Amino acid sequence: MDWRSSWSHEAFKEERAVLRLAWLAIRIVIAVALVVVPFGYAITGLHADVLMGAGCGIAIGLGTGLRGGPQSGLWTGILVGAMVGVVTALIAGLIPGNPDGLLVPPVLALAVGLIAGLRGADLTGYRDLSREALIVAVLLALGLLPAWVLQGRFEAGFLSNGSRALVAVVLLFAWVALIAGLLSHRREGWREPRPPLLLIVGAAFVPIFLTAGMVTGDFEDAQGLSGIYLALATASMIGLAAVTPAISFLVGRTVINWLEPRLRVYGNLADYLRVMWVPIGAFAVGYLTIIGLFAGFYGTLERFQPGAFSNPGTGITDWLSFAFFSALGQDFAAMKPVSVHARVLVGTHLILSAGWAVVLFAAVMSSIGPKLDQIARRLAEEDDD
């Protein structure tokens, strides 16, 4: 093999890798948006709030799913992204004006907690948590950017309120990393007994910023306060800035620890569906054929015996709807069998539908049972490894 063919082979492999990542990203974006956007509009009618939740969820989901580490993957990206997006939309919808100090710290800490609690996440020190918190903070800033643009927060240019807010979001990583490390340093495998000095200095930005804002009166709540009241208000804000991320981090880590092993079963559904999609399709075809056949019988009976049904249908759509509910053993509100022939026909339809389900289920299980056992044994061996 000469260098030309070798180069073309490597280029083909790289192209396929890029396409796989693109397809993975598309699936994560679609899944997270399908979860977050309807949830957001169920809370608030403000497009910016919904965009804020969707943007943060998609950004964190993509960052988690495409990282390439042991905790990455489709389902991981969807799970983390959907949870972050839902919480962001919830906070944005419930808090008027979406103050950044009440929105960003808990969402950032929640995302770090979710990632830290994933199986295979190697966060065993302050430096690991700092790196992860910085990546999440950048992703969160990118997720908030579209909503803030929609809100007009960048109209004043580079030094606008939106630009300062984006910088503040990124700088919050040190504060969240320090809090997360203090809550994690007693866990098994933790390697750093003390936080690095540089991390402490970076985390000091938050209390210094809050104190300066209270003293200079930049915060509306601080206007008119003086002396001991100003000090108490400053201490309260700093305490809130520490407690809220701490609770969010612990909640995120606990929830993901509980959810992940229980949701991993969905990742194995693809193996079972590959075996069962043909029998499932066969069942659907047969079931729909019975419904269509009896829809014609019902319409024919009513045509030659008017009054066999109360409120009879006027077209094939009505008879198909009646046949569908009859197959499920449910009453159709707009139409009921009245004559003896109609009731016998409905009873026959119900018996055939139930019989078809029982017979086909028995046949399918006898034919695909060995294949399902092979999949179960393979998954058990992978769990043991």
Coordinates of C-alpha atoms in Angstrom, one line a residue:
M1 CA 0.0 0.0 0.0
D2 CA 1.6 3.3 -1.1
W3 CA 1.3 6.6 0.7
R4 CA -1.6 7.8 -1.4
S5 CA -3.9 4.9 -0.6
S6 CA -2.8 5.1 3.1
W7 CA -3.6 8.8 3.2
S8 CA -7.0 8.3 1.6
H9 CA -7.8 5.5 4.1
E10 CA -6.9 7.8 7.0
A11 CA -8.9 10.6 5.5
F12 CA -11.9 8.3 5.1
K13 CA -11.6 7.2 8.8
E14 CA -11.4 10.8 10.0
E15 CA -14.4 11.7 7.8
R16 CA -16.5 8.9 9.3
A17 CA -15.5 9.9 12.8
V18 CA -16.6 13.4 12.2
L19 CA -19.9 12.2 10.7
R20 CA -20.5 10.0 13.8
L21 CA -19.9 12.9 16.1
A22 CA -22.2 15.1 14.0
W23 CA -25.0 12.5 14.1
L24 CA -24.4 12.1 17.9
A25 CA -24.7 15.9 18.4
I26 CA -27.9 16.1 16.3
R27 CA -29.6 13.4 18.3
I28 CA -28.6 15.1 21.6
V29 CA -29.8 18.5 20.4
I30 CA -33.2 17.1 19.2
A31 CA -33.8 15.0 22.4
V32 CA -32.9 17.8 24.8
A33 CA -35.0 20.3 22.9
L34 CA -38.0 18.0 22.9
V35 CA -37.8 17.7 26.7
V36 CA -36.9 21.3 27.6
V37 CA -38.9 23.4 25.2
P38 CA -42.4 22.0 26.0
F39 CA -41.5 22.1 29.7
G40 CA -40.4 25.7 29.4
Y41 CA -43.6 26.9 27.7
A42 CA -45.7 25.0 30.3
I43 CA -44.1 27.3 32.9
T44 CA -43.7 30.7 31.1
G45 CA -44.8 32.3 27.9
L46 CA -41.6 34.3 27.5
H47 CA -39.5 33.1 24.6
A48 CA -36.3 34.3 26.2
D49 CA -36.8 32.1 29.3
V50 CA -37.5 29.0 27.2
L51 CA -34.5 29.8 25.0
M52 CA -32.4 30.2 28.1
G53 CA -33.4 26.7 29.3
A54 CA -33.0 25.1 25.9
G55 CA -29.7 26.8 25.3
C56 CA -28.1 25.8 28.6
G57 CA -29.5 22.2 28.3
I58 CA -28.2 21.8 24.8
A59 CA -24.8 23.3 25.5
I60 CA -24.2 21.2 28.6
G61 CA -25.7 18.1 27.0
L62 CA -23.4 18.4 23.9
G63 CA -20.4 19.1 26.1
T64 CA -21.1 16.0 28.2
G65 CA -22.0 13.7 25.3
L66 CA -19.1 14.6 23.0
R67 CA -16.3 14.8 25.5
G68 CA -15.0 11.4 24.6
G69 CA -14.4 10.3 28.2
P70 CA -15.8 7.3 30.0
Q71 CA -18.8 9.3 31.1
S72 CA -19.7 10.5 27.6
G73 CA -22.3 9.1 25.2
L74 CA -25.7 9.7 23.8
W75 CA -27.8 8.8 26.8
T76 CA -25.5 10.6 29.2
G77 CA -25.6 13.8 27.1
I78 CA -29.4 13.7 26.9
L79 CA -29.8 13.0 30.6
V80 CA -27.5 15.7 31.9
G81 CA -28.6 18.2 29.2
A82 CA -32.3 17.6 29.8
M83 CA -32.0 18.0 33.6
V84 CA -29.9 21.2 33.4
G85 CA -32.3 22.6 30.8
V86 CA -35.4 21.9 32.8
V87 CA -34.0 23.4 36.0
T88 CA -32.8 26.5 34.1
A89 CA -36.2 27.0 32.5
L90 CA -37.9 26.4 35.9
I91 CA -35.7 29.1 37.6
A92 CA -36.0 31.5 34.7
G93 CA -39.8 31.1 34.6
L94 CA -40.3 31.4 38.3
I95 CA -38.0 34.4 39.0
P96 CA -39.1 37.7 37.4
G97 CA -36.4 39.4 35.5
N98 CA -34.0 36.3 35.8
P99 CA -31.4 37.9 38.1
D100 CA -28.1 36.3 37.2
G101 CA -27.0 35.8 40.8
L102 CA -30.0 33.6 41.5
L103 CA -29.9 31.7 38.2
V104 CA -26.3 31.0 37.3
P105 CA -24.7 29.7 40.5
P106 CA -27.2 26.9 41.2
V107 CA -27.4 25.8 37.6
L108 CA -23.6 25.8 37.3
A109 CA -23.3 23.8 40.5
L110 CA -26.1 21.4 39.5
A111 CA -24.3 20.7 36.2
V112 CA -21.0 20.0 37.9
G113 CA -22.7 17.8 40.4
L114 CA -24.4 15.8 37.7
I115 CA -21.2 15.3 35.8
A116 CA -19.3 14.5 39.0
G117 CA -21.8 11.8 39.9
L118 CA -21.6 10.0 36.6
R119 CA -20.2 6.5 36.6
G120 CA -16.6 6.7 35.3
A121 CA -16.1 10.4 36.1
D122 CA -12.5 10.7 37.3
L123 CA -12.8 13.8 39.6
T124 CA -10.6 13.0 42.5
G125 CA -9.1 16.4 43.4
Y126 CA -9.6 20.2 43.4
R127 CA -7.7 20.5 40.1
D128 CA -10.0 18.0 38.4
L129 CA -13.1 19.8 39.7
S130 CA -11.7 23.1 38.7
R131 CA -11.1 22.0 35.1
E132 CA -14.6 20.5 34.9
A133 CA -16.2 23.5 36.5
L134 CA -14.4 25.8 34.0
I135 CA -15.6 23.8 31.0
V136 CA -19.1 23.7 32.3
A137 CA -19.0 27.5 33.0
V138 CA -17.9 28.2 29.4
L139 CA -20.6 25.9 28.1
L140 CA -23.2 27.6 30.3
A141 CA -22.1 31.0 29.1
L142 CA -22.5 29.9 25.5
G143 CA -26.0 28.4 26.3
L144 CA -27.1 31.7 27.9
L145 CA -25.8 33.8 25.0
P146 CA -28.7 33.4 22.6
A147 CA -31.3 34.4 25.2
W148 CA -29.3 37.4 26.4
V149 CA -28.9 38.5 22.8
L150 CA -32.7 38.2 22.4
Q151 CA -33.1 40.3 25.6
G152 CA -31.0 43.0 24.1
R153 CA -28.2 42.8 26.7
F154 CA -25.4 43.5 24.2
E155 CA -26.7 46.6 22.5
A156 CA -24.1 48.8 24.2
G157 CA -21.2 46.8 22.6
F158 CA -18.3 45.1 24.3
L159 CA -18.7 46.7 27.7
S160 CA -22.4 46.0 27.8
N161 CA -24.3 44.3 30.6
G162 CA -24.4 41.1 28.7
S163 CA -20.6 41.0 28.2
R164 CA -19.9 41.6 31.9
A165 CA -22.5 38.9 32.8
L166 CA -20.8 36.3 30.5
V167 CA -17.4 37.1 32.1
A168 CA -19.0 36.7 35.5
V169 CA -20.5 33.3 34.6
V170 CA -17.0 32.0 33.6
L171 CA -15.3 33.4 36.7
L172 CA -17.9 31.7 38.9
F173 CA -16.2 28.3 38.1
A174 CA -13.6 28.8 40.9
W175 CA -16.3 29.5 43.5
V176 CA -18.3 26.4 42.5
A177 CA -15.2 24.2 42.2
L178 CA -14.1 25.2 45.7
I179 CA -17.5 24.5 47.2
A180 CA -17.8 21.2 45.3
G181 CA -14.3 20.2 46.5
L182 CA -15.1 20.9 50.1
L183 CA -18.2 18.7 49.8
S184 CA -16.2 15.9 48.1
H185 CA -12.9 15.8 49.9
R186 CA -14.0 13.1 52.3
R187 CA -15.0 10.7 49.5
E188 CA -13.0 7.6 48.7
G189 CA -10.2 8.2 46.3
W190 CA -9.9 11.9 46.9
R191 CA -6.2 12.9 46.6
E192 CA -5.9 16.6 47.6
P193 CA -6.5 17.4 51.3
R194 CA -6.3 21.2 50.8
P195 CA -7.5 23.4 48.0
P196 CA -4.8 25.1 45.9
L197 CA -4.1 28.7 46.7
L198 CA -4.9 29.8 43.2
L199 CA -8.3 28.3 43.5
I200 CA -9.0 30.1 46.8
V201 CA -7.9 33.4 45.2
G202 CA -10.2 32.8 42.2
A203 CA -13.1 31.9 44.5
A204 CA -12.6 35.1 46.5
F205 CA -13.9 37.0 43.5
V206 CA -17.5 36.2 44.6
P207 CA -17.5 37.6 48.2
I208 CA -15.4 40.6 47.1
F209 CA -17.8 41.3 44.3
L210 CA -20.8 41.0 46.6
T211 CA -19.2 43.2 49.3
A212 CA -18.2 45.8 46.8
G213 CA -21.7 45.9 45.3
M214 CA -23.4 46.3 48.7
V215 CA -21.0 49.0 49.8
T216 CA -21.2 51.1 46.6
G217 CA -24.9 50.7 46.4
D218 CA -24.9 48.9 43.0
F219 CA -27.5 46.4 44.4
E220 CA -30.9 47.9 44.8
D221 CA -31.5 46.1 48.0
A222 CA -28.4 47.8 49.5
Q223 CA -29.7 51.3 48.9
G224 CA -30.5 53.1 52.2
L225 CA -28.7 50.6 54.4
S226 CA -25.9 51.5 56.7
G227 CA -23.7 50.2 59.4
I228 CA -24.6 46.9 61.0
Y229 CA -27.5 46.4 58.6
L230 CA -25.3 46.6 55.6
A231 CA -22.8 44.1 57.1
L232 CA -25.6 41.7 57.9
A233 CA -27.1 42.0 54.4
T234 CA -23.6 41.4 52.9
A235 CA -23.1 38.4 55.0
S236 CA -26.5 37.0 54.1
M237 CA -25.8 37.4 50.4
I238 CA -22.4 35.7 50.7
G239 CA -24.0 32.9 52.7
L240 CA -26.7 32.5 50.1
A241 CA -24.1 32.5 47.4
A242 CA -22.4 29.5 49.2
V243 CA -25.5 27.6 50.3
T244 CA -27.3 27.6 47.0
P245 CA -24.5 26.1 44.9
A246 CA -23.7 23.6 47.7
I247 CA -27.3 22.3 47.8
S248 CA -27.5 22.2 44.0
F249 CA -24.2 20.3 43.7
L250 CA -25.3 17.7 46.3
V251 CA -28.7 17.3 44.7
G252 CA -27.2 16.9 41.2
R253 CA -24.7 14.3 42.4
T254 CA -27.2 12.4 44.5
V255 CA -29.9 12.4 41.7
I256 CA -27.5 11.2 39.0
N257 CA -26.1 8.5 41.3
W258 CA -29.6 7.1 41.8
L259 CA -30.9 7.6 38.2
E260 CA -28.0 6.5 36.1
P261 CA -28.0 2.8 36.9
R262 CA -31.8 2.6 36.6
L263 CA -31.8 4.4 33.2
R264 CA -28.9 2.4 31.7
V265 CA -31.5 -0.3 30.9
Y266 CA -32.8 2.0 28.2
G267 CA -29.4 1.9 26.5
N268 CA -29.8 -1.9 26.1
L269 CA -33.2 -1.6 24.4
A270 CA -31.6 -1.2 21.0
D271 CA -30.2 -4.8 21.2
Y272 CA -33.6 -6.2 22.0
L273 CA -35.4 -4.1 19.4
R274 CA -33.1 -5.4 16.7
V275 CA -34.4 -8.8 17.5
M276 CA -38.0 -7.9 18.0
W277 CA -38.7 -5.3 15.4
V278 CA -39.8 -7.8 12.8
P279 CA -42.3 -9.6 15.1
I280 CA -43.5 -6.3 16.3
G281 CA -44.1 -5.2 12.8
A282 CA -45.9 -8.4 12.0
F283 CA -48.2 -7.9 15.0
A284 CA -49.0 -4.4 13.9
V285 CA -49.7 -5.4 10.4
G286 CA -52.1 -8.2 11.5
Y287 CA -53.8 -6.0 14.1
L288 CA -54.3 -3.1 11.7
T289 CA -55.6 -5.6 9.1
I290 CA -58.3 -6.9 11.5
I291 CA -59.3 -3.3 12.4
G292 CA -59.6 -2.3 8.7
L293 CA -61.5 -5.5 7.9
F294 CA -64.1 -5.0 10.7
A295 CA -64.4 -1.3 9.9
G296 CA -65.7 -2.5 6.5
F297 CA -68.0 -5.0 8.2
Y298 CA -69.5 -2.4 10.5
G299 CA -70.1 0.0 7.6
T300 CA -71.7 -2.7 5.5
L301 CA -74.0 -3.8 8.3
E302 CA -75.2 -0.3 8.9
R303 CA -75.7 0.2 5.1
F304 CA -77.9 -2.8 4.7
Q305 CA -79.5 -2.7 8.3
P306 CA -80.0 1.0 9.1
G307 CA -80.1 1.6 12.9
A308 CA -77.8 -1.3 13.8
F309 CA -75.6 1.4 15.4
S310 CA -76.6 4.5 17.3
N311 CA -75.2 7.7 15.8
P312 CA -73.7 5.7 12.9
G313 CA -70.6 7.0 11.1
T314 CA -70.8 8.9 7.9
G315 CA -67.5 7.7 6.4
I316 CA -64.6 5.3 6.7
T317 CA -62.8 7.4 9.2
D318 CA -65.6 7.0 11.8
W319 CA -65.8 3.3 11.2
L320 CA -62.0 2.9 11.6
S321 CA -62.1 4.9 14.8
F322 CA -65.0 2.7 16.1
A323 CA -63.1 -0.5 15.1
F324 CA -59.9 0.7 16.8
F325 CA -61.7 1.3 20.1
S326 CA -63.6 -2.0 19.8
A327 CA -60.4 -3.9 19.3
L328 CA -59.1 -2.4 22.6
G329 CA -62.4 -3.3 24.4
Q330 CA -63.2 0.4 24.9
D331 CA -66.5 2.1 24.3
F332 CA -66.6 4.6 21.5
A333 CA -68.5 7.6 22.8
A334 CA -70.1 8.7 19.6
M335 CA -71.3 5.3 18.4
K336 CA -72.6 2.1 20.1
P337 CA -73.9 -1.2 18.7
V338 CA -77.7 -1.5 19.0
S339 CA -78.9 -4.5 17.1
V340 CA -78.1 -8.1 17.9
H341 CA -76.0 -8.5 14.7
A342 CA -74.0 -5.4 15.6
R343 CA -73.2 -6.7 19.1
V344 CA -72.3 -10.1 17.7
L345 CA -70.0 -8.5 15.2
V346 CA -68.3 -6.4 17.9
G347 CA -67.9 -9.4 20.1
T348 CA -66.3 -11.4 17.3
H349 CA -64.0 -8.5 16.6
L350 CA -62.9 -8.4 20.2
I351 CA -62.3 -12.1 20.4
L352 CA -60.2 -12.1 17.2
S353 CA -58.1 -9.2 18.3
A354 CA -57.3 -10.7 21.7
G355 CA -56.7 -14.1 20.1
W356 CA -54.3 -12.6 17.6
A357 CA -52.3 -10.9 20.4
V358 CA -52.1 -14.1 22.4
V359 CA -51.2 -16.5 19.6
L360 CA -48.6 -14.2 18.0
F361 CA -47.0 -13.4 21.4
A362 CA -46.6 -17.2 22.0
A363 CA -45.1 -17.7 18.6
V364 CA -42.8 -14.8 18.9
M365 CA -41.5 -15.7 22.3
S366 CA -40.8 -19.3 21.2
S367 CA -38.8 -18.1 18.1
I368 CA -36.8 -15.2 19.6
G369 CA -36.4 -16.6 23.1
P370 CA -32.9 -18.0 22.4
K371 CA -31.7 -14.7 20.9
L372 CA -33.0 -12.8 23.9
D373 CA -31.1 -15.2 26.3
Q374 CA -27.9 -14.6 24.3
I375 CA -28.3 -10.8 24.7
A376 CA -29.0 -11.2 28.4
R377 CA -25.9 -13.3 28.9
R378 CA -23.7 -10.8 27.0
L379 CA -25.0 -7.9 29.0
A380 CA -24.4 -9.8 32.3
E381 CA -20.8 -10.5 31.2
E382 CA -20.2 -6.8 30.4
D383 CA -21.5 -5.8 33.8
D384 CA -19.2 -8.3 35.5
D385 CA -16.3 -6.9 33.7

